[in-house]
């Protein structure tokens, strides 16, 4: 049975999004990490273009600000949508996907099992 987030908290102080799951598990995601894993078509390259702009000759001159969620909204009963400070908001993170991204040692062990 899939867990669902009971509480989602943005902790700006240490740049993490904290999720308390229905099974009591706690996850803390770095904003940067979440932004990098945005599952939308644009970020994953599903629209046919390259997944990401090549930055070899152009090392992120536009990237003044670290990614930060402006707000997080529930999408039905299966996902959350994150509105980023860079204006990006098409990423729908399903609960399952979010849980799979949990960086804690416990979940890492489960994934590698
Ligand atoms: Zn995206
Ligand atoms: Zn975990």
JSON list of C-alpha atoms and ligand atoms in Angstrom, two decimals:
[
{"chain": "A", "resi": 1, "resn": "UNK", "atom": "CA", "xyz": [0.00, 0.00, 0.00]},
{"chain": "A", "resi": 2, "resn": "UNK", "atom": "CA", "xyz": [1.40, 3.35, -0.98]},
{"chain": "A", "resi": 3, "resn": "UNK", "atom": "CA", "xyz": [2.13, 5.97, 1.63]},
{"chain": "A", "resi": 4, "resn": "UNK", "atom": "CA", "xyz": [0.83, 9.47, 1.24]},
{"chain": "A", "resi": 5, "resn": "UNK", "atom": "CA", "xyz": [2.27, 12.67, 2.65]},
{"chain": "A", "resi": 6, "resn": "UNK", "atom": "CA", "xyz": [0.56, 13.74, 5.85]},
{"chain": "A", "resi": 7, "resn": "UNK", "atom": "CA", "xyz": [2.47, 16.96, 6.04]},
{"chain": "A", "resi": 8, "resn": "UNK", "atom": "CA", "xyz": [4.71, 18.86, 3.67]},
{"chain": "A", "resi": 9, "resn": "UNK", "atom": "CA", "xyz": [6.86, 21.61, 5.02]},
{"chain": "A", "resi": 10, "resn": "UNK", "atom": "CA", "xyz": [9.20, 24.00, 3.28]},
{"chain": "A", "resi": 11, "resn": "UNK", "atom": "CA", "xyz": [12.26, 24.63, 5.39]},
{"chain": "A", "resi": 12, "resn": "UNK", "atom": "CA", "xyz": [13.85, 27.62, 3.77]},
{"chain": "A", "resi": 13, "resn": "UNK", "atom": "CA", "xyz": [16.54, 27.82, 6.41]},
{"chain": "A", "resi": 14, "resn": "UNK", "atom": "CA", "xyz": [18.27, 24.67, 5.24]},
{"chain": "A", "resi": 15, "resn": "UNK", "atom": "CA", "xyz": [16.85, 24.49, 1.72]},
{"chain": "A", "resi": 16, "resn": "UNK", "atom": "CA", "xyz": [14.91, 21.31, 2.26]},
{"chain": "A", "resi": 17, "resn": "UNK", "atom": "CA", "xyz": [11.36, 20.18, 1.72]},
{"chain": "A", "resi": 18, "resn": "UNK", "atom": "CA", "xyz": [10.30, 17.96, 4.58]},
{"chain": "A", "resi": 19, "resn": "UNK", "atom": "CA", "xyz": [7.62, 15.34, 4.12]},
{"chain": "A", "resi": 20, "resn": "UNK", "atom": "CA", "xyz": [5.95, 13.41, 6.88]},
{"chain": "A", "resi": 21, "resn": "UNK", "atom": "CA", "xyz": [4.39, 10.26, 5.45]},
{"chain": "A", "resi": 22, "resn": "UNK", "atom": "CA", "xyz": [1.27, 8.44, 6.52]},
{"chain": "A", "resi": 23, "resn": "UNK", "atom": "CA", "xyz": [3.42, 5.53, 7.69]},
{"chain": "A", "resi": 24, "resn": "UNK", "atom": "CA", "xyz": [5.42, 7.82, 9.96]},
{"chain": "A", "resi": 25, "resn": "UNK", "atom": "CA", "xyz": [8.47, 8.02, 7.70]},
{"chain": "A", "resi": 26, "resn": "UNK", "atom": "CA", "xyz": [10.20, 11.38, 7.40]},
{"chain": "A", "resi": 27, "resn": "UNK", "atom": "CA", "xyz": [11.87, 12.53, 4.25]},
{"chain": "A", "resi": 28, "resn": "UNK", "atom": "CA", "xyz": [13.97, 15.65, 3.72]},
{"chain": "A", "resi": 29, "resn": "UNK", "atom": "CA", "xyz": [14.65, 16.64, 0.14]},
{"chain": "A", "resi": 30, "resn": "UNK", "atom": "CA", "xyz": [17.18, 19.22, -0.94]},
{"chain": "A", "resi": 31, "resn": "UNK", "atom": "CA", "xyz": [15.49, 21.79, -3.16]},
{"chain": "A", "resi": 32, "resn": "UNK", "atom": "CA", "xyz": [18.23, 21.47, -5.72]},
{"chain": "A", "resi": 33, "resn": "UNK", "atom": "CA", "xyz": [17.83, 17.73, -5.86]},
{"chain": "A", "resi": 34, "resn": "UNK", "atom": "CA", "xyz": [14.06, 17.95, -6.28]},
{"chain": "A", "resi": 35, "resn": "UNK", "atom": "CA", "xyz": [14.39, 20.53, -9.01]},
{"chain": "A", "resi": 36, "resn": "UNK", "atom": "CA", "xyz": [16.90, 18.34, -10.84]},
{"chain": "A", "resi": 37, "resn": "UNK", "atom": "CA", "xyz": [14.49, 15.43, -10.70]},
{"chain": "A", "resi": 38, "resn": "UNK", "atom": "CA", "xyz": [11.52, 17.34, -12.05]},
{"chain": "A", "resi": 39, "resn": "UNK", "atom": "CA", "xyz": [9.51, 14.72, -13.91]},
{"chain": "A", "resi": 40, "resn": "UNK", "atom": "CA", "xyz": [7.80, 17.02, -16.41]},
{"chain": "A", "resi": 41, "resn": "UNK", "atom": "CA", "xyz": [8.17, 16.56, -20.16]},
{"chain": "A", "resi": 42, "resn": "UNK", "atom": "CA", "xyz": [10.34, 19.64, -20.55]},
{"chain": "A", "resi": 43, "resn": "UNK", "atom": "CA", "xyz": [12.89, 18.60, -17.94]},
{"chain": "A", "resi": 44, "resn": "UNK", "atom": "CA", "xyz": [13.03, 14.94, -18.95]},
{"chain": "A", "resi": 45, "resn": "UNK", "atom": "CA", "xyz": [13.23, 15.65, -22.66]},
{"chain": "A", "resi": 46, "resn": "UNK", "atom": "CA", "xyz": [10.02, 13.75, -23.38]},
{"chain": "A", "resi": 47, "resn": "UNK", "atom": "CA", "xyz": [8.98, 16.51, -25.74]},
{"chain": "A", "resi": 48, "resn": "UNK", "atom": "CA", "xyz": [11.68, 15.51, -28.17]},
{"chain": "A", "resi": 49, "resn": "UNK", "atom": "CA", "xyz": [14.30, 18.12, -27.44]},
{"chain": "A", "resi": 50, "resn": "UNK", "atom": "CA", "xyz": [17.50, 17.52, -25.55]},
{"chain": "A", "resi": 51, "resn": "UNK", "atom": "CA", "xyz": [16.93, 16.69, -21.90]},
{"chain": "A", "resi": 52, "resn": "UNK", "atom": "CA", "xyz": [19.00, 19.62, -20.76]},
{"chain": "A", "resi": 53, "resn": "UNK", "atom": "CA", "xyz": [20.83, 22.48, -22.33]},
{"chain": "A", "resi": 54, "resn": "UNK", "atom": "CA", "xyz": [24.50, 21.77, -22.80]},
{"chain": "A", "resi": 55, "resn": "UNK", "atom": "CA", "xyz": [26.45, 23.92, -20.43]},
{"chain": "A", "resi": 56, "resn": "UNK", "atom": "CA", "xyz": [30.01, 23.04, -21.41]},
{"chain": "A", "resi": 57, "resn": "UNK", "atom": "CA", "xyz": [30.72, 26.33, -23.16]},
{"chain": "A", "resi": 58, "resn": "UNK", "atom": "CA", "xyz": [28.31, 28.31, -21.07]},
{"chain": "A", "resi": 59, "resn": "UNK", "atom": "CA", "xyz": [28.48, 27.47, -17.36]},
{"chain": "A", "resi": 60, "resn": "UNK", "atom": "CA", "xyz": [25.09, 28.56, -16.10]},
{"chain": "A", "resi": 61, "resn": "UNK", "atom": "CA", "xyz": [25.41, 32.35, -16.34]},
{"chain": "A", "resi": 62, "resn": "UNK", "atom": "CA", "xyz": [21.66, 32.76, -15.77]},
{"chain": "A", "resi": 63, "resn": "UNK", "atom": "CA", "xyz": [21.66, 30.73, -12.62]},
{"chain": "A", "resi": 64, "resn": "UNK", "atom": "CA", "xyz": [21.90, 33.45, -10.02]},
{"chain": "A", "resi": 65, "resn": "UNK", "atom": "CA", "xyz": [19.53, 31.91, -7.58]},
{"chain": "A", "resi": 66, "resn": "UNK", "atom": "CA", "xyz": [19.30, 28.48, -6.05]},
{"chain": "A", "resi": 67, "resn": "UNK", "atom": "CA", "xyz": [16.00, 26.74, -6.84]},
{"chain": "A", "resi": 68, "resn": "UNK", "atom": "CA", "xyz": [13.37, 27.19, -4.19]},
{"chain": "A", "resi": 69, "resn": "UNK", "atom": "CA", "xyz": [9.70, 26.17, -4.15]},
{"chain": "A", "resi": 70, "resn": "UNK", "atom": "CA", "xyz": [7.33, 29.12, -3.89]},
{"chain": "A", "resi": 71, "resn": "UNK", "atom": "CA", "xyz": [4.54, 26.78, -2.99]},
{"chain": "A", "resi": 72, "resn": "UNK", "atom": "CA", "xyz": [3.50, 23.16, -3.10]},
{"chain": "A", "resi": 73, "resn": "UNK", "atom": "CA", "xyz": [0.02, 22.03, -3.98]},
{"chain": "A", "resi": 74, "resn": "UNK", "atom": "CA", "xyz": [-1.69, 18.69, -3.78]},
{"chain": "A", "resi": 75, "resn": "UNK", "atom": "CA", "xyz": [-2.82, 17.25, -7.09]},
{"chain": "A", "resi": 76, "resn": "UNK", "atom": "CA", "xyz": [-5.79, 15.07, -6.37]},
{"chain": "A", "resi": 77, "resn": "UNK", "atom": "CA", "xyz": [-4.82, 12.26, -4.05]},
{"chain": "A", "resi": 78, "resn": "UNK", "atom": "CA", "xyz": [-1.78, 11.03, -5.83]},
{"chain": "A", "resi": 79, "resn": "UNK", "atom": "CA", "xyz": [0.72, 13.80, -6.38]},
{"chain": "A", "resi": 80, "resn": "UNK", "atom": "CA", "xyz": [2.09, 17.21, -5.50]},
{"chain": "A", "resi": 81, "resn": "UNK", "atom": "CA", "xyz": [2.85, 20.05, -7.85]},
{"chain": "A", "resi": 82, "resn": "UNK", "atom": "CA", "xyz": [5.79, 22.30, -7.04]},
{"chain": "A", "resi": 83, "resn": "UNK", "atom": "CA", "xyz": [5.88, 25.95, -8.07]},
{"chain": "A", "resi": 84, "resn": "UNK", "atom": "CA", "xyz": [9.53, 26.98, -8.32]},
{"chain": "A", "resi": 85, "resn": "UNK", "atom": "CA", "xyz": [11.00, 30.44, -7.92]},
{"chain": "A", "resi": 86, "resn": "UNK", "atom": "CA", "xyz": [12.28, 30.22, -11.50]},
{"chain": "A", "resi": 87, "resn": "UNK", "atom": "CA", "xyz": [8.69, 30.17, -12.74]},
{"chain": "A", "resi": 88, "resn": "UNK", "atom": "CA", "xyz": [8.66, 26.46, -13.50]},
{"chain": "A", "resi": 89, "resn": "UNK", "atom": "CA", "xyz": [5.56, 24.65, -12.27]},
{"chain": "A", "resi": 90, "resn": "UNK", "atom": "CA", "xyz": [4.70, 21.82, -14.63]},
{"chain": "A", "resi": 91, "resn": "UNK", "atom": "CA", "xyz": [6.36, 19.10, -12.60]},
{"chain": "A", "resi": 92, "resn": "UNK", "atom": "CA", "xyz": [3.90, 16.72, -11.01]},
{"chain": "A", "resi": 93, "resn": "UNK", "atom": "CA", "xyz": [5.63, 14.61, -8.39]},
{"chain": "A", "resi": 94, "resn": "UNK", "atom": "CA", "xyz": [3.55, 11.56, -7.61]},
{"chain": "A", "resi": 95, "resn": "UNK", "atom": "CA", "xyz": [3.69, 10.35, -4.02]},
{"chain": "A", "resi": 96, "resn": "UNK", "atom": "CA", "xyz": [5.37, 7.17, -5.20]},
{"chain": "A", "resi": 97, "resn": "UNK", "atom": "CA", "xyz": [7.97, 9.14, -7.14]},
{"chain": "A", "resi": 98, "resn": "UNK", "atom": "CA", "xyz": [8.63, 11.40, -4.16]},
{"chain": "A", "resi": 99, "resn": "UNK", "atom": "CA", "xyz": [9.03, 8.47, -1.86]},
{"chain": "A", "resi": 100, "resn": "UNK", "atom": "CA", "xyz": [11.40, 6.83, -4.31]},
{"chain": "A", "resi": 101, "resn": "UNK", "atom": "CA", "xyz": [13.51, 10.00, -4.19]},
{"chain": "A", "resi": 102, "resn": "UNK", "atom": "CA", "xyz": [13.82, 9.93, -0.42]},
{"chain": "A", "resi": 103, "resn": "UNK", "atom": "CA", "xyz": [17.53, 10.37, 0.28]},
{"chain": "A", "resi": 104, "resn": "UNK", "atom": "CA", "xyz": [17.61, 8.76, 3.72]},
{"chain": "A", "resi": 105, "resn": "UNK", "atom": "CA", "xyz": [19.80, 5.75, 4.41]},
{"chain": "A", "resi": 106, "resn": "UNK", "atom": "CA", "xyz": [16.81, 3.52, 5.08]},
{"chain": "A", "resi": 107, "resn": "UNK", "atom": "CA", "xyz": [15.25, 4.16, 1.69]},
{"chain": "A", "resi": 108, "resn": "UNK", "atom": "CA", "xyz": [18.60, 3.97, -0.07]},
{"chain": "A", "resi": 109, "resn": "UNK", "atom": "CA", "xyz": [19.06, 0.52, 1.41]},
{"chain": "A", "resi": 110, "resn": "UNK", "atom": "CA", "xyz": [15.60, -0.52, 0.24]},
{"chain": "A", "resi": 111, "resn": "UNK", "atom": "CA", "xyz": [16.32, 0.69, -3.28]},
{"chain": "A", "resi": 112, "resn": "UNK", "atom": "CA", "xyz": [19.59, -1.15, -3.56]},
{"chain": "A", "resi": 113, "resn": "UNK", "atom": "CA", "xyz": [18.12, -4.36, -2.16]},
{"chain": "B", "resi": 1, "resn": "LIG", "atom": "ZN1", "xyz": [10.11, 20.34, -15.16]},
{"chain": "B", "resi": 2, "resn": "LIG", "atom": "ZN1", "xyz": [13.44, 7.58, 3.50]}
]
